[in-house]
Amino acid sequence: MAADLILQMFNDMRQAQLALPGVTDASKELVNYLISDPLRRARQRRETNSEAVMALARAKIGDQPTIPSDEISETNTRPILEATMDDDRKEFQEIWACLLAKTATGHLRGFRREFIKTLRSFEPIDLLVFRYLYGVTSPVGPNKYCNIDGIIKFVESASHESGANIYRNEIEISLSHLTSLNIFTKPSNSIGIERLASTAYGAQLYTTAHSN
């Protein structure tokens, strides 16, 4: 909607300039300031984001053989490429690079397009909590409900060891969001989020979006 409005404004102003040959250079500068320059900067940011992710993806591919380009699904690749361009959060660049590397080497098994929408709804703290709780030493597992207080203490400890330093309130908010995304689940008779377990969706997302 916003993009359509900007384009319509741009077209209207261009038509006005054509209809009024005497329009001043100042109005042209205004067009550049309001429309052309922001669009140019946005395009440059997208290119910068893509270049950073592509460099990471090439490093992950290394000497691995890649599959022929005509065997790569454009349907799967398009949302990943869009994410690499639109998301400038460095915490997520490794995720997009990993997905691109797996795409190029034919290892993108279990991928679902909604994974991209889910990941793009993460905040950086959600990514940290997600990684801590699907890591090797995680206290949660499929159908293994863990007390929320124990989960929070685990994440707090892990974050302090890594230097991320996140605290209880932040973790509780993150867990609520991740539960709403089906990354974690809670028993139907639970009040609030007193206990949580991992889900098949969360486990597959973690496996797909992280390097082996």
Tab-separated table of C-alpha atoms in Angstrom:
chain	number	residue	atom	x	y	z
A	1	MET	CA	0.000	0.000	0.000
A	2	ALA	CA	2.734	2.487	0.987
A	3	ALA	CA	4.841	1.565	-2.039
A	4	ASP	CA	1.824	1.997	-4.354
A	5	LEU	CA	1.103	5.387	-2.828
A	6	ILE	CA	4.689	6.563	-3.297
A	7	LEU	CA	4.725	5.379	-6.904
A	8	GLN	CA	1.405	7.142	-7.545
A	9	MET	CA	2.792	10.348	-6.022
A	10	PHE	CA	5.873	10.024	-8.182
A	11	ASN	CA	3.797	9.542	-11.347
A	12	ASP	CA	1.505	12.449	-10.452
A	13	MET	CA	4.475	14.770	-9.926
A	14	ARG	CA	6.089	13.628	-13.160
A	15	GLN	CA	2.852	14.361	-15.036
A	16	ALA	CA	2.717	17.783	-13.410
A	17	GLN	CA	6.250	18.517	-14.575
A	18	LEU	CA	5.377	17.496	-18.124
A	19	ALA	CA	2.253	19.649	-18.072
A	20	LEU	CA	4.150	22.660	-16.711
A	21	PRO	CA	7.432	23.041	-18.621
A	22	GLY	CA	8.309	26.052	-16.515
A	23	VAL	CA	8.474	24.057	-13.298
A	24	THR	CA	11.540	25.080	-11.311
A	25	ASP	CA	14.639	23.026	-10.551
A	26	ALA	CA	13.652	23.295	-6.900
A	27	SER	CA	10.622	21.073	-7.501
A	28	LYS	CA	12.836	18.500	-9.215
A	29	GLU	CA	15.106	18.532	-6.204
A	30	LEU	CA	12.059	17.991	-4.003
A	31	VAL	CA	11.090	14.947	-6.066
A	32	ASN	CA	14.608	13.571	-5.674
A	33	TYR	CA	14.616	14.268	-1.933
A	34	LEU	CA	11.166	12.794	-1.226
A	35	ILE	CA	11.170	9.854	-3.615
A	36	SER	CA	14.282	9.107	-5.644
A	37	ASP	CA	16.870	9.351	-2.861
A	38	PRO	CA	14.985	7.202	-0.288
A	39	LEU	CA	14.311	4.558	-2.941
A	40	ARG	CA	17.960	4.620	-3.978
A	41	ARG	CA	19.120	4.277	-0.369
A	42	ALA	CA	16.674	1.416	0.200
A	43	ARG	CA	18.003	-0.345	-2.900
A	44	GLN	CA	21.591	0.139	-1.722
A	45	ARG	CA	20.726	-1.302	1.705
A	46	ARG	CA	19.125	-4.339	0.074
A	47	GLU	CA	22.223	-4.851	-2.091
A	48	THR	CA	24.517	-4.523	0.944
A	49	ASN	CA	22.426	-7.037	2.906
A	50	SER	CA	22.483	-9.493	-0.007
A	51	GLU	CA	26.231	-9.198	-0.511
A	52	ALA	CA	26.933	-9.903	3.172
A	53	VAL	CA	24.682	-12.967	3.209
A	54	MET	CA	26.022	-14.279	-0.109
A	55	ALA	CA	29.592	-14.056	1.214
A	56	LEU	CA	28.596	-16.085	4.278
A	57	ALA	CA	26.774	-18.614	2.097
A	58	ARG	CA	29.801	-19.099	-0.159
A	59	ALA	CA	31.974	-19.685	2.907
A	60	LYS	CA	29.515	-22.298	4.178
A	61	ILE	CA	29.454	-24.058	0.803
A	62	GLY	CA	33.249	-24.189	0.640
A	63	ASP	CA	34.347	-27.189	-1.412
A	64	GLN	CA	30.995	-28.970	-1.300
A	65	PRO	CA	29.558	-29.880	-4.700
A	66	THR	CA	26.555	-27.797	-5.745
A	67	ILE	CA	23.513	-28.962	-7.675
A	68	PRO	CA	22.671	-27.695	-11.197
A	69	SER	CA	20.829	-24.390	-11.152
A	70	ASP	CA	17.841	-25.843	-13.021
A	71	GLU	CA	17.285	-28.242	-10.109
A	72	ILE	CA	16.901	-25.428	-7.587
A	73	SER	CA	13.289	-24.613	-6.748
A	74	GLU	CA	12.516	-20.964	-7.395
A	75	THR	CA	9.400	-21.332	-5.241
A	76	ASN	CA	11.551	-22.191	-2.229
A	77	THR	CA	14.431	-19.871	-3.031
A	78	ARG	CA	12.462	-16.667	-3.653
A	79	PRO	CA	11.315	-16.105	-0.027
A	80	ILE	CA	14.847	-16.824	1.234
A	81	LEU	CA	16.358	-14.306	-1.187
A	82	GLU	CA	13.739	-11.710	-0.236
A	83	ALA	CA	14.662	-12.205	3.420
A	84	THR	CA	18.358	-11.700	2.674
A	85	MET	CA	17.587	-8.370	1.027
A	86	ASP	CA	15.006	-7.016	3.446
A	87	ASP	CA	16.466	-8.054	6.800
A	88	ASP	CA	19.516	-6.031	7.848
A	89	ARG	CA	19.784	-7.617	11.308
A	90	LYS	CA	23.209	-9.206	11.520
A	91	GLU	CA	21.956	-11.830	13.973
A	92	PHE	CA	19.885	-13.349	11.176
A	93	GLN	CA	22.383	-13.202	8.318
A	94	GLU	CA	23.872	-16.554	9.287
A	95	ILE	CA	20.399	-18.108	9.144
A	96	TRP	CA	19.722	-16.854	5.605
A	97	ALA	CA	23.246	-17.848	4.532
A	98	CYS	CA	22.760	-21.348	5.914
A	99	LEU	CA	19.468	-21.757	4.034
A	100	LEU	CA	21.057	-20.534	0.787
A	101	ALA	CA	24.046	-22.840	1.214
A	102	LYS	CA	21.758	-25.814	1.828
A	103	THR	CA	19.715	-24.837	-1.215
A	104	ALA	CA	22.802	-24.708	-3.439
A	105	THR	CA	24.142	-28.053	-2.186
A	106	GLY	CA	20.811	-29.868	-2.256
A	107	HIS	CA	20.587	-30.284	1.529
A	108	LEU	CA	17.473	-28.199	2.139
A	109	ARG	CA	15.459	-31.133	3.426
A	110	GLY	CA	12.278	-30.611	5.398
A	111	PHE	CA	12.053	-26.968	4.320
A	112	ARG	CA	8.673	-25.272	4.517
A	113	ARG	CA	8.085	-21.815	3.098
A	114	GLU	CA	6.313	-20.708	6.276
A	115	PHE	CA	9.655	-21.158	8.062
A	116	ILE	CA	10.748	-17.851	6.499
A	117	LYS	CA	7.692	-16.012	7.775
A	118	THR	CA	8.272	-17.483	11.228
A	119	LEU	CA	11.946	-16.496	11.331
A	120	ARG	CA	11.213	-12.994	10.068
A	121	SER	CA	8.802	-12.502	12.969
A	122	PHE	CA	11.631	-13.252	15.440
A	123	GLU	CA	13.362	-10.526	17.385
A	124	PRO	CA	17.094	-11.111	18.055
A	125	ILE	CA	16.303	-12.263	21.601
A	126	ASP	CA	13.850	-14.828	20.190
A	127	LEU	CA	16.616	-16.242	18.014
A	128	LEU	CA	18.890	-16.576	21.058
A	129	VAL	CA	16.212	-18.288	23.156
A	130	PHE	CA	15.334	-20.536	20.220
A	131	ARG	CA	18.967	-21.590	19.815
A	132	TYR	CA	19.531	-22.147	23.532
A	133	LEU	CA	16.432	-24.294	23.892
A	134	TYR	CA	16.984	-26.404	20.773
A	135	GLY	CA	20.698	-26.862	21.424
A	136	VAL	CA	22.417	-30.026	22.562
A	137	THR	CA	22.118	-29.330	26.289
A	138	SER	CA	18.528	-28.033	26.177
A	139	PRO	CA	16.268	-29.014	29.102
A	140	VAL	CA	13.212	-29.252	26.821
A	141	GLY	CA	12.324	-31.928	24.291
A	142	PRO	CA	9.372	-33.379	22.338
A	143	ASN	CA	6.506	-34.151	24.736
A	144	LYS	CA	8.895	-33.471	27.600
A	145	TYR	CA	7.343	-30.605	29.516
A	146	CYS	CA	9.768	-28.611	31.608
A	147	ASN	CA	8.943	-26.179	34.391
A	148	ILE	CA	9.052	-22.617	33.072
A	149	ASP	CA	11.192	-21.441	35.971
A	150	GLY	CA	13.823	-24.052	35.118
A	151	ILE	CA	13.757	-22.989	31.462
A	152	ILE	CA	14.239	-19.334	32.353
A	153	LYS	CA	17.138	-20.112	34.683
A	154	PHE	CA	18.746	-22.246	31.971
A	155	VAL	CA	18.447	-19.461	29.364
A	156	GLU	CA	19.688	-16.804	31.796
A	157	SER	CA	22.742	-18.896	32.650
A	158	ALA	CA	23.481	-19.724	29.011
A	159	SER	CA	23.117	-16.070	27.984
A	160	HIS	CA	25.484	-14.867	30.699
A	161	GLU	CA	28.068	-17.464	29.676
A	162	SER	CA	27.877	-16.277	26.076
A	163	GLY	CA	27.894	-12.590	27.012
A	164	ALA	CA	24.349	-11.939	25.735
A	165	ASN	CA	23.106	-11.204	29.267
A	166	ILE	CA	19.328	-11.514	28.935
A	167	TYR	CA	17.029	-11.577	31.949
A	168	ARG	CA	13.817	-13.107	33.234
A	169	ASN	CA	11.223	-10.636	31.934
A	170	GLU	CA	12.806	-10.607	28.467
A	171	ILE	CA	12.885	-14.404	28.398
A	172	GLU	CA	9.262	-14.744	29.511
A	173	ILE	CA	8.114	-12.374	26.750
A	174	SER	CA	10.205	-14.255	24.204
A	175	LEU	CA	8.835	-17.631	25.308
A	176	SER	CA	5.273	-16.316	24.998
A	177	HIS	CA	5.996	-15.181	21.433
A	178	LEU	CA	7.740	-18.425	20.476
A	179	THR	CA	4.847	-20.429	21.890
A	180	SER	CA	2.399	-18.414	19.766
A	181	LEU	CA	4.495	-19.420	16.722
A	182	ASN	CA	4.283	-23.158	17.586
A	183	ILE	CA	7.995	-23.281	18.423
A	184	PHE	CA	7.036	-24.493	21.896
A	185	THR	CA	3.844	-25.948	23.275
A	186	LYS	CA	2.237	-26.070	26.691
A	187	PRO	CA	-0.146	-28.635	28.171
A	188	SER	CA	-3.810	-27.764	27.772
A	189	ASN	CA	-4.376	-27.778	31.524
A	190	SER	CA	-1.452	-25.425	32.181
A	191	ILE	CA	-2.086	-21.903	33.439
A	192	GLY	CA	-0.068	-19.320	31.522
A	193	ILE	CA	3.233	-20.802	30.376
A	194	GLU	CA	4.223	-22.654	33.554
A	195	ARG	CA	5.486	-25.627	31.559
A	196	LEU	CA	6.739	-25.938	27.990
A	197	ALA	CA	7.930	-28.584	25.550
A	198	SER	CA	9.469	-28.363	22.093
A	199	THR	CA	7.348	-29.079	19.014
A	200	ALA	CA	7.967	-31.003	15.810
A	201	TYR	CA	7.656	-27.692	13.936
A	202	GLY	CA	10.265	-26.010	16.125
A	203	ALA	CA	12.647	-28.953	15.892
A	204	GLN	CA	12.387	-29.090	12.097
A	205	LEU	CA	12.849	-25.331	11.811
A	206	TYR	CA	15.986	-25.507	13.948
A	207	THR	CA	17.406	-28.422	11.929
A	208	THR	CA	16.649	-26.733	8.606
A	209	ALA	CA	17.907	-23.260	9.515
A	210	HIS	CA	21.188	-24.246	11.155
A	211	SER	CA	24.393	-25.771	9.850
A	212	ASN	CA	24.920	-29.465	10.392
